[in-house]
Every structure is written in C-alpha cells, then in structure tokens.
Amino acid sequence: MSHSPYAAAFAEPAGSPIRELFPYLSRPGMISFAGGYPSPTLLDGAGIEQAAQRVFAQGAGILQYGATEGAPALREALARLCDARGIEAKPEDILVTTGSQQAFDLLVRVFVEPGDVVYVESPSYPATLQALRLAGARIEQVPVDDQGMRIDVLESLLANAPADALPKLIYTVPTYSNPCGTLLSQERRAQLASLAARHGVIVVEDDPYGELRFSPTAVEPIHALGARLPSANPVIYLSSLSKTLAPALRVGWMVAPAEVIRRCAIAKQTTDLCTSPIAQLIAAEYLNAGRYPDTVERARREYGARMQAMVDMLQAELGGRIRANPPEGGMFIWAEAQDDLAPGALFQACVDQGVLFVPGAAFYAANPKAGTMRLSYAAPNVDQIREGVRRLAAAYNSALSAGK
Ligand code: PMP
C-alpha cells in the first residue's frame, strides 16, 4: 500500500459541499437558492468607497502590517456595535478575525485535539463541521426543532456523558440559524448558558445573522445572559460584517475572555499575522460614519419581503408537499419534502429545470435526514424567487413521477 504524503486529515479530504455547487452556478439562466450570499443590490458600494477614500487619504502608513488582535479603531467600533446588541465588550475583549470563519477555526485549534468531543446543533453550518472533522473531533449532534437547539436533549447528553467525553465546545447559531433559520427562544438561551456554566463547558455562539431580523424587537445574545451568571461567562461570541456590510472585507470578530483572546491571537499569528489592515480601517471608517444602521435596516426590509415571497410561492406551488417554516430573520428557509423521493432525484431535476438549492445532507455530521434542503432567498430578487420556486415545483413533480 502506498503511503500518503499528506497529513492524515488531508489524505482524503472532503471539500465544502456548498462550494462544490459552484460549477452549476455558471449555467446560463440558473436561479440560485444555494449560497448564503448577501444581495449585491443591498451592498452599500458608495458608502464603502467613501470610507476607503478617507482611509487612503491617511497616507502610506495604512500599507503597514497591523496588530494581530486587530486595528484599535475597529476594535473600538466593534465594541460599540456589541454594546448596541446588548453585549458588554471592551476593545481588548475583541479579536478581529479574517471572517468569523477564521474565528471558529482558531477556537478549534486552541481547544480541540483529535478525539475530543464537540457538540453541534444538527443540522449545522457545514464549514463548522468541516473544521471539526479536519481537527479529528468526535462530533455529537444535538437535534434542533422549530425553536432551535433542543436543550432538553442537550441536558441529558451532558448528564450522561462520562467525564472524559464532556464536550470541549458546544456550537450553535441561535439567531436565525444556518441552515434552519430558527430563533432559539429566550428561555432556552438562559437554560443553555446555565447548563454550560454548570458543566464547565464552553458555548460558541456564532451570530452572523442576528441583525437581519424582520421583527422590530431584538433577542438578547446568549453571551449577554452568560455574563450575568455567577460563574465566569461560558459563552464565546462570534460575529461578522459579511452578511450586513460586505463579505469581501473578510471582517469578523470574537468576544472572549482575555486568556482565550491571547491564545487565539497566538494561533492567528501563524495563520495570517493580522486581518488585512486596509479592510479593517475601511470597516472602522464605515461604522463610524453612521451609515451602518440604515444599511442594515434596508437589508431587513428587503430580506423580509424576499422571504415572504418565497414562503407564499412555496405554499402556492407546493403546499402540502414541502414543509417549511417562515423564519423571523436571516437568509434561510429549511424545507422538507413530504414525499419519499429517490435520493438525489430532486436536486438533479432542479439542475435540469435551472434552479439550485443545497441538499440537506451537507448540514449533518452523520445520519442526514432525507428530503431536506436549504433555500436562501437573500441573493435572488422577488421575480427570480417566484420563477425559481415555479421551477422547483416542476422539478418536484417530475422527481415524484419518475419515482413511481
Ligand atoms: N458562520 C455562519 C453560521 C455562516 O453562515 C457564515 C457564512 N456563511 C460564517 C460563519 C462565515 O462568515 P464570514 O467568514 O464571512 O464572516
């Protein structure tokens, strides 16, 4: 048997199941419900251009390396943003990362050794699963229902875990989750924070979508609840400017205790030394210019309208055949076919009809639920959404009759 030159985790690696859909995207006329991309029409190009001009006017100093922890101006602006979300964070509690994706990867490097247990809500964000697989973690799935992670199941998993199989981390997207769009109830948030504190386990609250709510009232981040517990806050908070401002900036951040920030900064030193200082300064200028609240408000309204268009159209075209709960924010609808379709048949029929979604299997570490799919309404406009759902319905019916 020939010996692999690669590290074990990379001997036979599986790439991102979502990025593997990219070749289909370039087909002419394809309507995509697949990516988690913000709508290009909602990105504030003019505002970012003005911020960039002010940054470049500062002279060649901006072309230098920056501090690994992040540009002071951005850490301050992000601390104010956290404050607006109900999280008390000083600039030094924040590590700026190259997308929030990097923040989770740093946490995995800092906390997880091969064989360590990590709990994830299931279904879960695929890049999280990928990072954990590459780290050799033992992934345990905690199911979700319409209100997010099942805390009753989590509680019994934790109660029954032997001391050496307690999870190093519990990963969740509690606010308008990816992929389900669910919102973890306030009661479950408090239960999750106190369970984690009681068992000495860290919760990673990944929150790229929380600001994209369709209702006027915000929910309190789990991090804020954790900070009010008598013991040290068990919740590490991750967020990102990708969904609200611009994914191309690659600006995310982590709020964590000093000892975690210090270790993650050391891990980051060997990865990229620092997040692009130019991107950070542009982001800081933008946030300080006061345009951000309006930009987010526009996105909320538009995504709310697109979500409603998709839900209405699914009901009109496929009511009874596909189950889908309207989310209260974010970018995703999780849908479940109610018929027993042959595996892969719906996806292939959709590709033939010119519409894409992400098959649900991408979001499970094991035992994927058949007939599930993630639909994003964020990037296509309302007309494209209507046409895309018409195609989905035609594909559904042809997959159904092919299976008979
Ligand atoms: N977490 C979740 C749940 C996401 O959906 C995404 C983006 N798809 C990310 C993290 C990563 O975002 P970024 O690296 O662009 O900040």
Tab-separated table of C-alpha atoms and ligand atoms in Angstrom:
chain	number	residue	atom	x	y	z
A	1	MET	CA	0.000	0.000	0.000
A	2	SER	CA	1.484	3.347	-0.971
A	3	HIS	CA	1.988	5.804	1.845
A	4	SER	CA	0.101	9.111	1.621
A	5	PRO	CA	2.418	12.123	1.692
A	6	TYR	CA	-0.362	14.133	3.296
A	7	ALA	CA	-1.238	14.683	6.915
A	8	ALA	CA	-3.929	12.189	7.932
A	9	ALA	CA	-6.714	14.783	7.929
A	10	PHE	CA	-5.853	15.776	4.362
A	11	ALA	CA	-5.242	12.304	2.917
A	12	GLU	CA	-8.814	12.009	1.593
A	13	PRO	CA	-10.412	15.347	2.499
A	14	ALA	CA	-13.937	16.317	1.518
A	15	GLY	CA	-14.254	19.902	0.286
A	16	SER	CA	-17.050	22.283	1.163
A	17	PRO	CA	-20.293	20.757	-0.120
A	18	ILE	CA	-21.605	24.237	-0.900
A	19	ARG	CA	-18.555	25.365	-2.848
A	20	GLU	CA	-18.877	22.160	-4.883
A	21	LEU	CA	-22.128	23.530	-6.288
A	22	PHE	CA	-20.271	26.449	-7.890
A	23	PRO	CA	-19.895	24.866	-11.358
A	24	TYR	CA	-23.699	24.711	-11.701
A	25	LEU	CA	-23.989	28.403	-10.874
A	26	SER	CA	-22.341	29.481	-14.103
A	27	ARG	CA	-25.004	27.776	-16.222
A	28	PRO	CA	-26.904	30.420	-18.171
A	29	GLY	CA	-30.210	31.391	-16.563
A	30	MET	CA	-29.622	29.386	-13.386
A	31	ILE	CA	-31.524	30.750	-10.361
A	32	SER	CA	-29.669	30.015	-7.163
A	33	PHE	CA	-31.220	29.491	-3.757
A	34	ALA	CA	-27.947	27.816	-2.788
A	35	GLY	CA	-25.388	30.302	-1.439
A	36	GLY	CA	-25.556	32.338	1.720
A	37	TYR	CA	-24.586	35.389	-0.271
A	38	PRO	CA	-25.961	38.822	0.560
A	39	SER	CA	-27.844	40.532	-2.225
A	40	PRO	CA	-25.482	42.628	-4.358
A	41	THR	CA	-28.174	45.319	-4.611
A	42	LEU	CA	-28.067	45.785	-0.832
A	43	LEU	CA	-24.323	46.279	-0.516
A	44	ASP	CA	-23.509	49.954	0.054
A	45	GLY	CA	-20.776	50.347	-2.581
A	46	ALA	CA	-20.828	54.158	-2.438
A	47	GLY	CA	-20.514	54.218	1.351
A	48	ILE	CA	-17.647	51.744	1.337
A	49	GLU	CA	-15.921	53.666	-1.453
A	50	GLN	CA	-16.108	56.885	0.572
A	51	ALA	CA	-14.762	55.083	3.647
A	52	ALA	CA	-11.918	53.672	1.534
A	53	GLN	CA	-11.076	57.140	0.182
A	54	ARG	CA	-10.783	58.502	3.697
A	55	VAL	CA	-8.542	55.572	4.628
A	56	PHE	CA	-6.247	56.035	1.614
A	57	ALA	CA	-6.054	59.773	2.341
A	58	GLN	CA	-4.201	58.878	5.553
A	59	GLY	CA	-1.035	58.118	3.553
A	60	ALA	CA	1.262	55.155	3.106
A	61	GLY	CA	1.150	54.223	6.807
A	62	ILE	CA	-2.026	52.266	6.119
A	63	LEU	CA	0.011	49.858	3.974
A	64	GLN	CA	1.886	48.508	7.002
A	65	TYR	CA	1.303	45.295	8.977
A	66	GLY	CA	-1.073	45.704	11.905
A	67	ALA	CA	-1.559	44.259	15.385
A	68	THR	CA	-2.685	40.622	15.409
A	69	GLU	CA	-5.597	41.430	17.747
A	70	GLY	CA	-6.950	43.994	15.292
A	71	ALA	CA	-6.782	47.697	14.437
A	72	PRO	CA	-7.604	49.754	17.555
A	73	ALA	CA	-10.139	51.875	15.638
A	74	LEU	CA	-12.033	48.767	14.524
A	75	ARG	CA	-11.925	47.077	17.921
A	76	GLU	CA	-13.458	50.231	19.373
A	77	ALA	CA	-16.137	50.407	16.680
A	78	LEU	CA	-16.968	46.709	17.155
A	79	ALA	CA	-17.178	47.181	20.932
A	80	ARG	CA	-19.836	49.866	20.295
A	81	LEU	CA	-21.648	47.528	17.888
A	82	CYS	CA	-21.607	44.791	20.538
A	83	ASP	CA	-22.968	47.268	23.050
A	84	ALA	CA	-25.888	48.006	20.709
A	85	ARG	CA	-26.603	44.247	20.692
A	86	GLY	CA	-26.616	44.020	24.484
A	87	ILE	CA	-23.087	42.626	24.831
A	88	GLU	CA	-20.714	44.465	27.117
A	89	ALA	CA	-17.316	44.206	25.485
A	90	LYS	CA	-14.285	46.417	25.825
A	91	PRO	CA	-11.998	46.732	22.782
A	92	GLU	CA	-9.481	44.394	24.438
A	93	ASP	CA	-12.160	41.678	24.755
A	94	ILE	CA	-12.356	41.593	20.950
A	95	LEU	CA	-10.172	39.726	18.477
A	96	VAL	CA	-10.659	40.834	14.877
A	97	THR	CA	-10.571	37.841	12.539
A	98	THR	CA	-10.471	37.239	8.797
A	99	GLY	CA	-14.177	36.480	8.583
A	100	SER	CA	-15.926	34.811	11.507
A	101	GLN	CA	-14.985	31.586	9.773
A	102	GLN	CA	-11.435	32.136	10.952
A	103	ALA	CA	-12.620	32.842	14.480
A	104	PHE	CA	-14.120	29.353	14.737
A	105	ASP	CA	-11.058	27.774	13.172
A	106	LEU	CA	-8.828	29.477	15.763
A	107	LEU	CA	-11.061	28.206	18.557
A	108	VAL	CA	-10.784	24.683	17.190
A	109	ARG	CA	-7.007	24.952	17.113
A	110	VAL	CA	-6.896	26.339	20.630
A	111	PHE	CA	-9.379	23.934	22.241
A	112	VAL	CA	-9.763	20.728	20.216
A	113	GLU	CA	-7.378	17.802	19.986
A	114	PRO	CA	-8.026	14.671	17.903
A	115	GLY	CA	-10.627	12.537	19.682
A	116	ASP	CA	-12.089	15.421	21.686
A	117	VAL	CA	-15.871	15.658	21.732
A	118	VAL	CA	-17.646	18.721	20.329
A	119	TYR	CA	-21.423	19.122	20.311
A	120	VAL	CA	-23.053	20.859	17.370
A	121	GLU	CA	-26.677	21.684	16.795
A	122	SER	CA	-27.930	19.498	13.997
A	123	PRO	CA	-28.393	20.356	11.182
A	124	SER	CA	-25.445	22.717	11.376
A	125	TYR	CA	-23.287	25.110	9.354
A	126	PRO	CA	-21.117	22.931	7.037
A	127	ALA	CA	-17.836	24.844	7.455
A	128	THR	CA	-18.046	24.227	11.190
A	129	LEU	CA	-18.406	20.516	10.557
A	130	GLN	CA	-15.517	20.667	8.103
A	131	ALA	CA	-13.219	22.445	10.604
A	132	LEU	CA	-14.100	19.917	13.293
A	133	ARG	CA	-13.580	16.930	11.004
A	134	LEU	CA	-10.161	18.210	9.943
A	135	ALA	CA	-9.256	18.595	13.613
A	136	GLY	CA	-10.232	14.971	14.275
A	137	ALA	CA	-13.005	15.931	16.703
A	138	ARG	CA	-15.740	13.488	17.682
A	139	ILE	CA	-18.820	15.371	16.594
A	140	GLU	CA	-22.040	14.756	18.507
A	141	GLN	CA	-25.241	16.134	17.063
A	142	VAL	CA	-27.834	17.837	19.216
A	143	PRO	CA	-31.091	17.989	17.264
A	144	VAL	CA	-32.972	21.217	16.648
A	145	ASP	CA	-36.698	21.804	16.399
A	146	ASP	CA	-38.693	24.854	15.348
A	147	GLN	CA	-37.215	26.832	18.246
A	148	GLY	CA	-33.568	25.921	17.695
A	149	MET	CA	-31.386	23.558	19.696
A	150	ARG	CA	-33.259	21.012	21.834
A	151	ILE	CA	-31.971	21.971	25.246
A	152	ASP	CA	-33.736	19.002	26.852
A	153	VAL	CA	-31.674	16.652	24.665
A	154	LEU	CA	-28.517	18.633	25.405
A	155	GLU	CA	-29.209	18.394	29.105
A	156	SER	CA	-29.497	14.620	29.059
A	157	LEU	CA	-26.423	14.247	26.817
A	158	LEU	CA	-24.395	16.306	29.280
A	159	ALA	CA	-25.841	14.486	32.297
A	160	ASN	CA	-24.962	11.088	30.822
A	161	ALA	CA	-21.538	11.930	29.400
A	162	PRO	CA	-18.603	10.308	31.182
A	163	ALA	CA	-16.126	12.899	32.462
A	164	ASP	CA	-13.690	12.198	29.597
A	165	ALA	CA	-16.419	12.642	26.961
A	166	LEU	CA	-17.729	16.024	28.030
A	167	PRO	CA	-17.654	18.339	25.035
A	168	LYS	CA	-14.858	20.871	24.651
A	169	LEU	CA	-17.280	23.168	22.830
A	170	ILE	CA	-20.987	23.410	22.076
A	171	TYR	CA	-21.531	25.139	18.738
A	172	THR	CA	-24.755	26.940	17.907
A	173	VAL	CA	-26.160	29.646	15.624
A	174	PRO	CA	-29.018	30.649	17.928
A	175	THR	CA	-30.314	33.639	15.981
A	176	TYR	CA	-31.822	32.899	12.530
A	177	SER	CA	-29.657	29.835	12.154
A	178	ASN	CA	-27.853	28.480	9.172
A	179	PRO	CA	-29.408	26.298	7.788
A	180	CYS	CA	-32.795	26.265	9.560
A	181	GLY	CA	-33.489	29.973	10.049
A	182	THR	CA	-34.675	29.176	13.586
A	183	LEU	CA	-34.559	31.524	16.551
A	184	LEU	CA	-33.607	29.988	19.891
A	185	SER	CA	-36.205	31.066	22.418
A	186	GLN	CA	-35.160	33.353	25.269
A	187	GLU	CA	-35.960	30.620	27.770
A	188	ARG	CA	-33.718	28.117	26.003
A	189	ARG	CA	-30.939	30.716	25.762
A	190	ALA	CA	-30.904	31.131	29.525
A	191	GLN	CA	-31.035	27.345	30.007
A	192	LEU	CA	-28.142	26.825	27.589
A	193	ALA	CA	-25.944	29.399	29.323
A	194	SER	CA	-26.578	27.981	32.775
A	195	LEU	CA	-26.173	24.343	31.654
A	196	ALA	CA	-22.815	25.205	30.104
A	197	ALA	CA	-21.705	27.017	33.253
A	198	ARG	CA	-22.844	24.113	35.439
A	199	HIS	CA	-20.897	21.537	33.405
A	200	GLY	CA	-17.886	23.800	32.776
A	201	VAL	CA	-18.360	23.615	29.010
A	202	ILE	CA	-17.881	26.468	26.536
A	203	VAL	CA	-20.688	27.554	24.204
A	204	VAL	CA	-19.675	29.087	20.884
A	205	GLU	CA	-22.454	31.473	19.847
A	206	ASP	CA	-21.987	32.137	16.131
A	207	ASP	CA	-24.027	35.196	15.193
A	208	PRO	CA	-23.604	36.469	11.636
A	209	TYR	CA	-27.366	36.926	11.082
A	210	GLY	CA	-28.746	38.406	14.324
A	211	GLU	CA	-29.119	41.925	12.965
A	212	LEU	CA	-31.151	40.712	9.994
A	213	ARG	CA	-34.384	40.388	11.949
A	214	PHE	CA	-37.751	41.015	10.336
A	215	SER	CA	-39.478	41.945	13.600
A	216	PRO	CA	-38.664	45.173	15.434
A	217	THR	CA	-37.548	43.542	18.679
A	218	ALA	CA	-34.069	42.108	19.066
A	219	VAL	CA	-33.340	39.000	21.130
A	220	GLU	CA	-30.684	39.050	23.785
A	221	PRO	CA	-27.478	37.260	22.743
A	222	ILE	CA	-26.607	34.180	24.828
A	223	HIS	CA	-23.291	35.848	25.570
A	224	ALA	CA	-25.074	38.615	27.458
A	225	LEU	CA	-27.012	36.050	29.504
A	226	GLY	CA	-23.774	34.197	30.280
A	227	ALA	CA	-22.193	37.390	31.559
A	228	ARG	CA	-24.878	37.607	34.247
A	229	LEU	CA	-24.245	34.111	35.588
A	230	PRO	CA	-22.423	33.880	38.914
A	231	SER	CA	-19.525	31.906	37.376
A	232	ALA	CA	-17.300	33.100	34.525
A	233	ASN	CA	-19.183	33.615	31.251
A	234	PRO	CA	-19.182	30.250	29.421
A	235	VAL	CA	-20.173	31.837	26.078
A	236	ILE	CA	-17.726	32.889	23.355
A	237	TYR	CA	-19.406	35.157	20.839
A	238	LEU	CA	-18.558	35.281	17.115
A	239	SER	CA	-19.910	37.699	14.576
A	240	SER	CA	-19.197	39.110	11.155
A	241	LEU	CA	-19.715	42.078	8.862
A	242	SER	CA	-20.095	39.699	5.892
A	243	LYS	CA	-23.876	39.466	5.799
A	244	THR	CA	-24.670	43.098	6.534
A	245	LEU	CA	-21.772	45.107	5.115
A	246	ALA	CA	-19.589	43.163	2.656
A	247	PRO	CA	-18.212	39.630	2.626
A	248	ALA	CA	-15.230	40.862	0.581
A	249	LEU	CA	-13.906	42.818	3.567
A	250	ARG	CA	-13.435	39.499	5.393
A	251	VAL	CA	-14.016	41.155	8.752
A	252	GLY	CA	-15.310	39.041	11.603
A	253	TRP	CA	-14.658	39.069	15.328
A	254	MET	CA	-14.654	37.127	18.556
A	255	VAL	CA	-15.630	38.286	22.045
A	256	ALA	CA	-13.972	36.103	24.674
A	257	PRO	CA	-12.108	36.212	27.991
A	258	ALA	CA	-8.532	37.560	27.887
A	259	GLU	CA	-6.981	34.096	28.208
A	260	VAL	CA	-8.877	32.864	25.124
A	261	ILE	CA	-8.160	36.002	23.090
A	262	ARG	CA	-4.462	35.673	23.889
A	263	ARG	CA	-4.311	32.051	22.746
A	264	CYS	CA	-6.365	32.667	19.616
A	265	ALA	CA	-4.126	35.635	18.759
A	266	ILE	CA	-1.094	33.336	19.001
A	267	ALA	CA	-2.823	30.816	16.702
A	268	LYS	CA	-3.638	33.673	14.325
A	269	GLN	CA	-0.006	34.785	14.209
A	270	THR	CA	0.888	31.646	12.266
A	271	THR	CA	-2.168	31.869	10.009
A	272	ASP	CA	-2.212	35.400	8.647
A	273	LEU	CA	-0.426	37.544	11.232
A	274	CYS	CA	-3.285	40.016	11.069
A	275	THR	CA	-6.529	40.562	9.197
A	276	SER	CA	-5.959	42.962	6.281
A	277	PRO	CA	-5.374	46.336	7.994
A	278	ILE	CA	-6.791	48.152	4.967
A	279	ALA	CA	-10.041	46.170	5.207
A	280	GLN	CA	-10.185	46.792	8.951
A	281	LEU	CA	-9.708	50.546	8.580
A	282	ILE	CA	-12.355	50.736	5.869
A	283	ALA	CA	-14.764	48.819	8.086
A	284	ALA	CA	-13.995	51.123	11.047
A	285	GLU	CA	-14.458	54.253	8.926
A	286	TYR	CA	-17.741	52.890	7.621
A	287	LEU	CA	-19.073	52.026	11.071
A	288	ASN	CA	-18.006	55.415	12.453
A	289	ALA	CA	-19.619	57.287	9.549
A	290	GLY	CA	-23.049	56.278	10.863
A	291	ARG	CA	-24.346	54.629	7.686
A	292	TYR	CA	-24.475	51.130	9.102
A	293	PRO	CA	-27.899	51.277	10.811
A	294	ASP	CA	-29.611	52.388	7.579
A	295	THR	CA	-27.781	49.743	5.561
A	296	VAL	CA	-28.942	47.051	7.978
A	297	GLU	CA	-32.486	48.436	8.002
A	298	ARG	CA	-32.658	48.276	4.202
A	299	ALA	CA	-31.446	44.679	4.289
A	300	ARG	CA	-34.020	43.729	6.929
A	301	ARG	CA	-36.883	45.108	4.884
A	302	GLU	CA	-35.740	43.585	1.605
A	303	TYR	CA	-34.889	40.154	3.019
A	304	GLY	CA	-38.200	40.137	4.853
A	305	ALA	CA	-40.018	40.781	1.571
A	306	ARG	CA	-37.995	38.116	-0.261
A	307	MET	CA	-38.583	35.572	2.496
A	308	GLN	CA	-42.323	36.241	2.328
A	309	ALA	CA	-42.312	35.898	-1.459
A	310	MET	CA	-40.579	32.531	-1.168
A	311	VAL	CA	-42.874	31.251	1.569
A	312	ASP	CA	-46.015	32.354	-0.296
A	313	MET	CA	-44.811	30.845	-3.532
A	314	LEU	CA	-43.830	27.554	-1.879
A	315	GLN	CA	-47.295	27.418	-0.378
A	316	ALA	CA	-48.986	28.201	-3.687
A	317	GLU	CA	-46.900	25.813	-5.787
A	318	LEU	CA	-46.018	23.048	-3.364
A	319	GLY	CA	-48.260	23.472	-0.326
A	320	GLY	CA	-48.593	20.138	1.448
A	321	ARG	CA	-45.696	18.611	-0.481
A	322	ILE	CA	-42.903	20.646	1.125
A	323	ARG	CA	-42.885	21.663	4.774
A	324	ALA	CA	-41.141	24.961	5.508
A	325	ASN	CA	-41.355	27.301	8.495
A	326	PRO	CA	-41.105	31.031	7.741
A	327	PRO	CA	-38.015	32.346	9.562
A	328	GLU	CA	-38.135	35.555	11.610
A	329	GLY	CA	-34.819	36.782	10.210
A	330	GLY	CA	-31.615	35.792	8.443
A	331	MET	CA	-31.209	34.341	4.977
A	332	PHE	CA	-32.505	30.770	5.004
A	333	ILE	CA	-35.555	28.567	4.798
A	334	TRP	CA	-35.175	24.913	5.723
A	335	ALA	CA	-37.573	22.779	3.726
A	336	GLU	CA	-38.533	19.131	3.957
A	337	ALA	CA	-40.123	17.152	1.151
A	338	GLN	CA	-43.113	15.256	2.475
A	339	ASP	CA	-42.891	12.620	-0.277
A	340	ASP	CA	-40.417	9.794	-0.415
A	341	LEU	CA	-38.260	10.958	-3.333
A	342	ALA	CA	-35.282	8.943	-4.587
A	343	PRO	CA	-32.031	10.349	-3.115
A	344	GLY	CA	-30.573	12.998	-5.396
A	345	ALA	CA	-33.586	12.931	-7.723
A	346	LEU	CA	-34.930	16.334	-6.701
A	347	PHE	CA	-31.533	18.005	-6.877
A	348	GLN	CA	-30.875	16.631	-10.374
A	349	ALA	CA	-34.347	17.581	-11.569
A	350	CYS	CA	-33.797	21.094	-10.190
A	351	VAL	CA	-30.476	21.443	-12.005
A	352	ASP	CA	-32.278	20.387	-15.201
A	353	GLN	CA	-35.001	22.979	-14.546
A	354	GLY	CA	-32.465	25.728	-13.801
A	355	VAL	CA	-32.743	26.193	-10.045
A	356	LEU	CA	-30.260	25.331	-7.304
A	357	PHE	CA	-30.562	24.583	-3.600
A	358	VAL	CA	-28.232	22.967	-1.092
A	359	PRO	CA	-29.215	19.353	-0.352
A	360	GLY	CA	-29.766	18.901	3.387
A	361	ALA	CA	-27.103	16.202	3.770
A	362	ALA	CA	-24.418	18.935	3.691
A	363	PHE	CA	-25.551	20.104	7.117
A	364	TYR	CA	-25.285	16.830	9.043
A	365	ALA	CA	-22.179	15.286	10.598
A	366	ALA	CA	-23.911	11.886	10.312
A	367	ASN	CA	-27.346	10.399	9.606
A	368	PRO	CA	-28.690	13.096	7.275
A	369	LYS	CA	-32.443	13.469	7.159
A	370	ALA	CA	-33.748	12.518	3.712
A	371	GLY	CA	-35.717	15.058	1.711
A	372	THR	CA	-34.276	18.127	3.459
A	373	MET	CA	-32.949	21.194	1.671
A	374	ARG	CA	-31.741	24.704	2.418
A	375	LEU	CA	-33.205	27.518	0.352
A	376	SER	CA	-31.737	31.017	0.514
A	377	TYR	CA	-33.902	33.938	-0.531
A	378	ALA	CA	-31.172	36.524	0.060
A	379	ALA	CA	-29.479	36.908	-3.326
A	380	PRO	CA	-32.300	36.486	-5.916
A	381	ASN	CA	-34.892	39.259	-6.281
A	382	VAL	CA	-38.624	38.666	-5.819
A	383	ASP	CA	-39.240	37.878	-9.516
A	384	GLN	CA	-36.374	35.412	-9.554
A	385	ILE	CA	-37.666	33.849	-6.348
A	386	ARG	CA	-41.111	33.331	-7.894
A	387	GLU	CA	-39.645	31.849	-11.058
A	388	GLY	CA	-37.187	29.720	-9.061
A	389	VAL	CA	-39.978	28.227	-6.940
A	390	ARG	CA	-42.011	27.524	-10.096
A	391	ARG	CA	-39.016	25.579	-11.409
A	392	LEU	CA	-38.602	23.838	-8.066
A	393	ALA	CA	-42.247	22.766	-8.211
A	394	ALA	CA	-41.858	21.451	-11.774
A	395	ALA	CA	-38.725	19.573	-10.689
A	396	TYR	CA	-40.517	18.204	-7.642
A	397	ASN	CA	-43.358	16.880	-9.728
A	398	SER	CA	-41.036	15.274	-12.252
A	399	ALA	CA	-38.917	13.685	-9.471
A	400	LEU	CA	-42.134	12.426	-7.915
A	401	SER	CA	-43.482	10.863	-11.091
A	402	ALA	CA	-40.051	9.403	-12.009
A	403	GLY	CA	-40.067	7.576	-8.675
A	404	LYS	CA	-43.454	5.961	-9.284
B	1	PMP	N1	-20.984	31.212	10.477
B	1	PMP	C1	-22.114	31.017	9.819
B	1	PMP	C2	-23.253	30.379	10.512
B	1	PMP	C3	-22.228	31.400	8.482
B	1	PMP	O1	-23.389	31.172	7.831
B	1	PMP	C4	-21.127	32.005	7.838
B	1	PMP	C5	-21.164	32.431	6.396
B	1	PMP	N2	-21.849	31.618	5.532
B	1	PMP	C6	-19.955	32.192	8.572
B	1	PMP	C7	-19.925	31.794	9.891
B	1	PMP	C8	-18.711	32.768	7.987
B	1	PMP	O2	-18.822	34.078	7.640
B	1	PMP	P1	-17.577	35.012	7.361
B	1	PMP	O3	-16.334	34.180	7.447
B	1	PMP	O4	-17.787	35.565	6.001
B	1	PMP	O5	-17.606	36.035	8.437
